Amino acid sequence: MEKLKGINSSKKAVYILLGLIWIFMLVLNLLTHYVADDYAYMISFSSQWWIEKVWDVFPSMAAHARIINGRLVSHGLGQLFMLWPKAVFDVVNASVFSGLMAAIYGVARGKGRHNALLLAGVFCAFWVFMPVFGQVALWQMGSVNYLWALLFGLLFLRPYIRRFTGWAEPPLWRRILLCVLALPFGMYTEITSFICAFLAAALLVLGRKKKSLRSWLWIPILAAAVGYILMMSMPAEMNAKSAKLDMETFLRNIDRCTSMLRTHGLWLLGAWAVAETLGALRKIGAERLSLSAVLAFGAVAANYMLTVATYYAERCFCTTATLLILAVAVLVPGLVEKGRGEVCAGAGAALAVVTALSIVTGVYDIWTTHTDWSLRETAIETAKAEGKTELTVPLICPSTKYSPSYGLADLTADPSGWPNDYMRAYYGIALRGE
């Protein structure tokens, strides 16, 4: 038993586990084809011609800000990666996912010893509780907009969390880098950017009894706020917000957000409530309890930000799910130290069983989706070689949230409609779905 504890608390075990997560996600990324919006973002929104060089991204994003939305940084990155073979994105995306797992684990561990099982639990929770996992973590444009935003958000929050929990100030170069990157982070996405800047300010204010509010850390918050205002001031964002929000619509949207939270966050919220209560009873430390409560509040706030939105896509729940996972993970080391390790072990064992079963099902669905896409592309190449200008192919219908195609638009019966039109440009043949 002591040997197992030693392995679990070793830095080497944590690094090996992170490496395995990276390999696993790389394989899943390599099995993922372009889907839906990916085809559209290969083409400039300004010239309606292929993105062929880095400079083409800038006028394309200028047009994007007028007709689609103001997320110029995230969508600009998405178009930038369209310049290179997809394998380049696959490697980077697997690294971003592993980095996100490491960031959540690092915040949860705090100053305590390494705990490979805690890292494994973070991965399992993300795999099980993230809605439309494939859209968030495998779909190219989806990953850049959602998965990458989560990593950038936690990196933005990191110095505020460390200050709140009593860590030393970061070195000068990190302070400068945070101040410089805060503005583009504020422009990254509507939910994660706002919530992380809000939580950063909340942690500064709540920590005022230990440290003065006069801090350089207000500069990144202000820069992020400026970036956020710039993003929301883009013409497409202003047009999207111009619709009147009457009381009936507001209440209906509240109900929609509540339903989403109940559907996808009930188990996480319940786990957090139990862990927070046990932590308070066991007196695991005010810092951990307060930090966890702040993160859980941010998770719920992120969910209800969609009250003012015209629709609520499941992938938008990713911020709420990640913050709830982090809120629970922050409490685990304290509970173990205070003699509640058996509760954490039991919950972890149950989570491991669910993860193992869902990995089998999810990976199989990703594989079958990959096979279906490969068969489709073979049929397209055959039809083109035969001189055909139009082709009808079977629709791709994945069965689980782990497939990146799950819940996304596939071909329609109209070859001139979306996304058929962009897929026609990519494949060089008119396509219909049946």
mmCIF file of C-alpha atoms in Angstrom, residues 167-322:
data_model
loop_
_atom_site.group_PDB
_atom_site.id
_atom_site.type_symbol
_atom_site.label_atom_id
_atom_site.label_comp_id
_atom_site.label_asym_id
_atom_site.label_seq_id
_atom_site.Cartn_x
_atom_site.Cartn_y
_atom_site.Cartn_z
ATOM 1 C CA TRP A 167 1.328 31.966 -3.145
ATOM 2 C CA ALA A 168 4.207 34.291 -3.995
ATOM 3 C CA GLU A 169 3.827 36.870 -6.747
ATOM 4 C CA PRO A 170 4.790 35.667 -10.262
ATOM 5 C CA PRO A 171 8.050 36.927 -11.791
ATOM 6 C CA LEU A 172 8.076 40.186 -13.732
ATOM 7 C CA TRP A 173 8.024 38.593 -17.189
ATOM 8 C CA ARG A 174 4.836 36.683 -16.346
ATOM 9 C CA ARG A 175 3.171 39.849 -15.106
ATOM 10 C CA ILE A 176 4.028 41.660 -18.320
ATOM 11 C CA LEU A 177 2.862 38.735 -20.437
ATOM 12 C CA LEU A 178 -0.475 38.548 -18.592
ATOM 13 C CA CYS A 179 -1.056 42.272 -19.031
ATOM 14 C CA VAL A 180 -0.290 42.053 -22.765
ATOM 15 C CA LEU A 181 -2.429 38.970 -23.448
ATOM 16 C CA ALA A 182 -5.364 40.059 -21.285
ATOM 17 C CA LEU A 183 -6.886 42.242 -24.006
ATOM 18 C CA PRO A 184 -7.036 39.514 -26.699
ATOM 19 C CA PHE A 185 -8.312 37.110 -24.033
ATOM 20 C CA GLY A 186 -11.137 39.538 -23.269
ATOM 21 C CA MET A 187 -12.022 39.410 -26.965
ATOM 22 C CA TYR A 188 -11.902 35.615 -27.147
ATOM 23 C CA THR A 189 -15.425 34.490 -26.298
ATOM 24 C CA GLU A 190 -18.600 35.884 -24.789
ATOM 25 C CA ILE A 191 -18.910 33.570 -21.787
ATOM 26 C CA THR A 192 -15.485 32.327 -20.678
ATOM 27 C CA SER A 193 -13.763 35.708 -21.096
ATOM 28 C CA PHE A 194 -16.395 37.538 -19.062
ATOM 29 C CA ILE A 195 -16.672 34.946 -16.294
ATOM 30 C CA CYS A 196 -12.912 34.593 -15.810
ATOM 31 C CA ALA A 197 -12.411 38.368 -15.612
ATOM 32 C CA PHE A 198 -15.342 38.574 -13.176
ATOM 33 C CA LEU A 199 -13.953 35.775 -10.992
ATOM 34 C CA ALA A 200 -10.508 37.394 -11.039
ATOM 35 C CA ALA A 201 -11.988 40.629 -9.676
ATOM 36 C CA ALA A 202 -14.029 38.694 -7.108
ATOM 37 C CA LEU A 203 -10.941 36.877 -5.829
ATOM 38 C CA LEU A 204 -9.047 40.164 -5.504
ATOM 39 C CA VAL A 205 -11.861 41.735 -3.505
ATOM 40 C CA LEU A 206 -12.407 38.679 -1.305
ATOM 41 C CA GLY A 207 -8.700 38.504 -0.534
ATOM 42 C CA ARG A 208 -8.529 42.126 0.600
ATOM 43 C CA LYS A 209 -8.285 41.201 4.309
ATOM 44 C CA LYS A 210 -4.925 39.522 3.703
ATOM 45 C CA LYS A 211 -3.547 41.706 0.947
ATOM 46 C CA SER A 212 -4.125 45.244 -0.207
ATOM 47 C CA LEU A 213 -6.468 45.946 -3.092
ATOM 48 C CA ARG A 214 -3.719 48.081 -4.574
ATOM 49 C CA SER A 215 -2.304 45.498 -6.951
ATOM 50 C CA TRP A 216 -0.931 45.256 -10.480
ATOM 51 C CA LEU A 217 -3.499 42.493 -11.034
ATOM 52 C CA TRP A 218 -6.188 45.082 -11.728
ATOM 53 C CA ILE A 219 -4.415 45.930 -14.989
ATOM 54 C CA PRO A 220 -5.142 42.562 -16.699
ATOM 55 C CA ILE A 221 -8.758 42.729 -15.512
ATOM 56 C CA LEU A 222 -9.195 46.185 -17.011
ATOM 57 C CA ALA A 223 -7.457 45.107 -20.219
ATOM 58 C CA ALA A 224 -9.720 42.058 -20.478
ATOM 59 C CA ALA A 225 -12.742 44.296 -19.874
ATOM 60 C CA VAL A 226 -11.646 46.594 -22.707
ATOM 61 C CA GLY A 227 -11.195 43.586 -24.996
ATOM 62 C CA TYR A 228 -14.623 42.258 -24.044
ATOM 63 C CA ILE A 229 -16.275 45.603 -24.764
ATOM 64 C CA LEU A 230 -14.522 45.740 -28.131
ATOM 65 C CA MET A 231 -15.773 42.266 -29.008
ATOM 66 C CA MET A 232 -19.347 43.018 -27.965
ATOM 67 C CA SER A 233 -19.251 46.319 -29.889
ATOM 68 C CA MET A 234 -18.695 44.621 -33.229
ATOM 69 C CA PRO A 235 -21.569 45.217 -35.681
ATOM 70 C CA ALA A 236 -22.650 41.558 -35.792
ATOM 71 C CA GLU A 237 -22.787 41.388 -31.984
ATOM 72 C CA MET A 238 -24.802 44.603 -31.770
ATOM 73 C CA ASN A 239 -27.273 43.335 -34.359
ATOM 74 C CA ALA A 240 -27.662 40.049 -32.500
ATOM 75 C CA LYS A 241 -28.464 41.901 -29.262
ATOM 76 C CA SER A 242 -30.920 44.335 -30.842
ATOM 77 C CA ALA A 243 -33.931 42.046 -30.438
ATOM 78 C CA LYS A 244 -36.305 43.103 -27.654
ATOM 79 C CA LEU A 245 -36.171 40.946 -24.513
ATOM 80 C CA ASP A 246 -39.639 41.163 -22.954
ATOM 81 C CA MET A 247 -40.632 39.580 -19.644
ATOM 82 C CA GLU A 248 -42.125 36.465 -21.204
ATOM 83 C CA THR A 249 -38.993 35.821 -23.263
ATOM 84 C CA PHE A 250 -36.776 36.526 -20.266
ATOM 85 C CA LEU A 251 -38.620 34.027 -18.059
ATOM 86 C CA ARG A 252 -38.639 31.442 -20.833
ATOM 87 C CA ASN A 253 -34.880 31.863 -21.223
ATOM 88 C CA ILE A 254 -34.398 31.519 -17.465
ATOM 89 C CA ASP A 255 -36.298 28.251 -17.613
ATOM 90 C CA ARG A 256 -34.189 27.123 -20.573
ATOM 91 C CA CYS A 257 -30.961 27.821 -18.691
ATOM 92 C CA THR A 258 -32.282 26.067 -15.597
ATOM 93 C CA SER A 259 -33.205 23.040 -17.672
ATOM 94 C CA MET A 260 -29.698 22.973 -19.175
ATOM 95 C CA LEU A 261 -28.142 23.175 -15.712
ATOM 96 C CA ARG A 262 -30.386 20.394 -14.440
ATOM 97 C CA THR A 263 -29.696 18.192 -17.454
ATOM 98 C CA HIS A 264 -25.925 18.563 -17.625
ATOM 99 C CA GLY A 265 -24.845 19.936 -14.256
ATOM 100 C CA LEU A 266 -27.058 18.256 -11.654
ATOM 101 C CA TRP A 267 -24.566 15.565 -10.652
ATOM 102 C CA LEU A 268 -21.686 18.028 -10.561
ATOM 103 C CA LEU A 269 -23.677 20.515 -8.487
ATOM 104 C CA GLY A 270 -24.734 17.739 -6.131
ATOM 105 C CA ALA A 271 -21.144 16.517 -5.786
ATOM 106 C CA TRP A 272 -19.982 20.057 -5.071
ATOM 107 C CA ALA A 273 -22.692 20.612 -2.432
ATOM 108 C CA VAL A 274 -21.753 17.366 -0.652
ATOM 109 C CA ALA A 275 -18.017 18.081 -0.846
ATOM 110 C CA GLU A 276 -18.441 21.677 0.330
ATOM 111 C CA THR A 277 -20.586 20.559 3.265
ATOM 112 C CA LEU A 278 -18.164 17.813 4.277
ATOM 113 C CA GLY A 279 -15.297 20.264 3.911
ATOM 114 C CA ALA A 280 -16.985 22.781 6.195
ATOM 115 C CA LEU A 281 -17.746 20.095 8.790
ATOM 116 C CA ARG A 282 -14.181 18.800 8.642
ATOM 117 C CA LYS A 283 -12.730 22.322 8.630
ATOM 118 C CA ILE A 284 -10.475 21.719 5.654
ATOM 119 C CA GLY A 285 -9.539 25.393 5.467
ATOM 120 C CA ALA A 286 -11.349 28.623 4.679
ATOM 121 C CA GLU A 287 -9.240 29.287 1.586
ATOM 122 C CA ARG A 288 -10.223 26.057 -0.178
ATOM 123 C CA LEU A 289 -13.860 26.364 0.840
ATOM 124 C CA SER A 290 -14.052 29.986 -0.296
ATOM 125 C CA LEU A 291 -12.233 29.337 -3.566
ATOM 126 C CA SER A 292 -14.492 26.390 -4.343
ATOM 127 C CA ALA A 293 -17.591 28.458 -3.572
ATOM 128 C CA VAL A 294 -16.406 31.274 -5.839
ATOM 129 C CA LEU A 295 -15.759 28.822 -8.678
ATOM 130 C CA ALA A 296 -19.160 27.180 -8.229
ATOM 131 C CA PHE A 297 -20.841 30.587 -8.261
ATOM 132 C CA GLY A 298 -18.969 31.427 -11.455
ATOM 133 C CA ALA A 299 -20.151 28.161 -12.992
ATOM 134 C CA VAL A 300 -23.802 28.938 -12.279
ATOM 135 C CA ALA A 301 -23.363 32.543 -13.442
ATOM 136 C CA ALA A 302 -21.842 31.315 -16.724
ATOM 137 C CA ASN A 303 -24.897 29.149 -17.292
ATOM 138 C CA TYR A 304 -27.355 31.994 -16.724
ATOM 139 C CA MET A 305 -25.429 34.387 -18.955
ATOM 140 C CA LEU A 306 -27.265 32.613 -21.786
ATOM 141 C CA THR A 307 -30.522 34.152 -20.515
ATOM 142 C CA VAL A 308 -30.029 37.028 -22.947
ATOM 143 C CA ALA A 309 -29.072 34.749 -25.869
ATOM 144 C CA THR A 310 -31.467 33.768 -28.624
ATOM 145 C CA TYR A 311 -30.438 30.103 -28.303
ATOM 146 C CA TYR A 312 -28.382 27.885 -25.995
ATOM 147 C CA ALA A 313 -26.155 25.367 -27.767
ATOM 148 C CA GLU A 314 -25.015 22.538 -25.494
ATOM 149 C CA ARG A 315 -21.348 23.294 -26.200
ATOM 150 C CA CYS A 316 -21.833 26.668 -24.488
ATOM 151 C CA PHE A 317 -22.242 24.754 -21.209
ATOM 152 C CA CYS A 318 -18.533 23.887 -21.296
ATOM 153 C CA THR A 319 -17.554 26.822 -19.055
ATOM 154 C CA THR A 320 -20.076 25.825 -16.414
ATOM 155 C CA ALA A 321 -19.035 22.165 -16.527
ATOM 156 C CA THR A 322 -15.319 22.994 -16.269
#
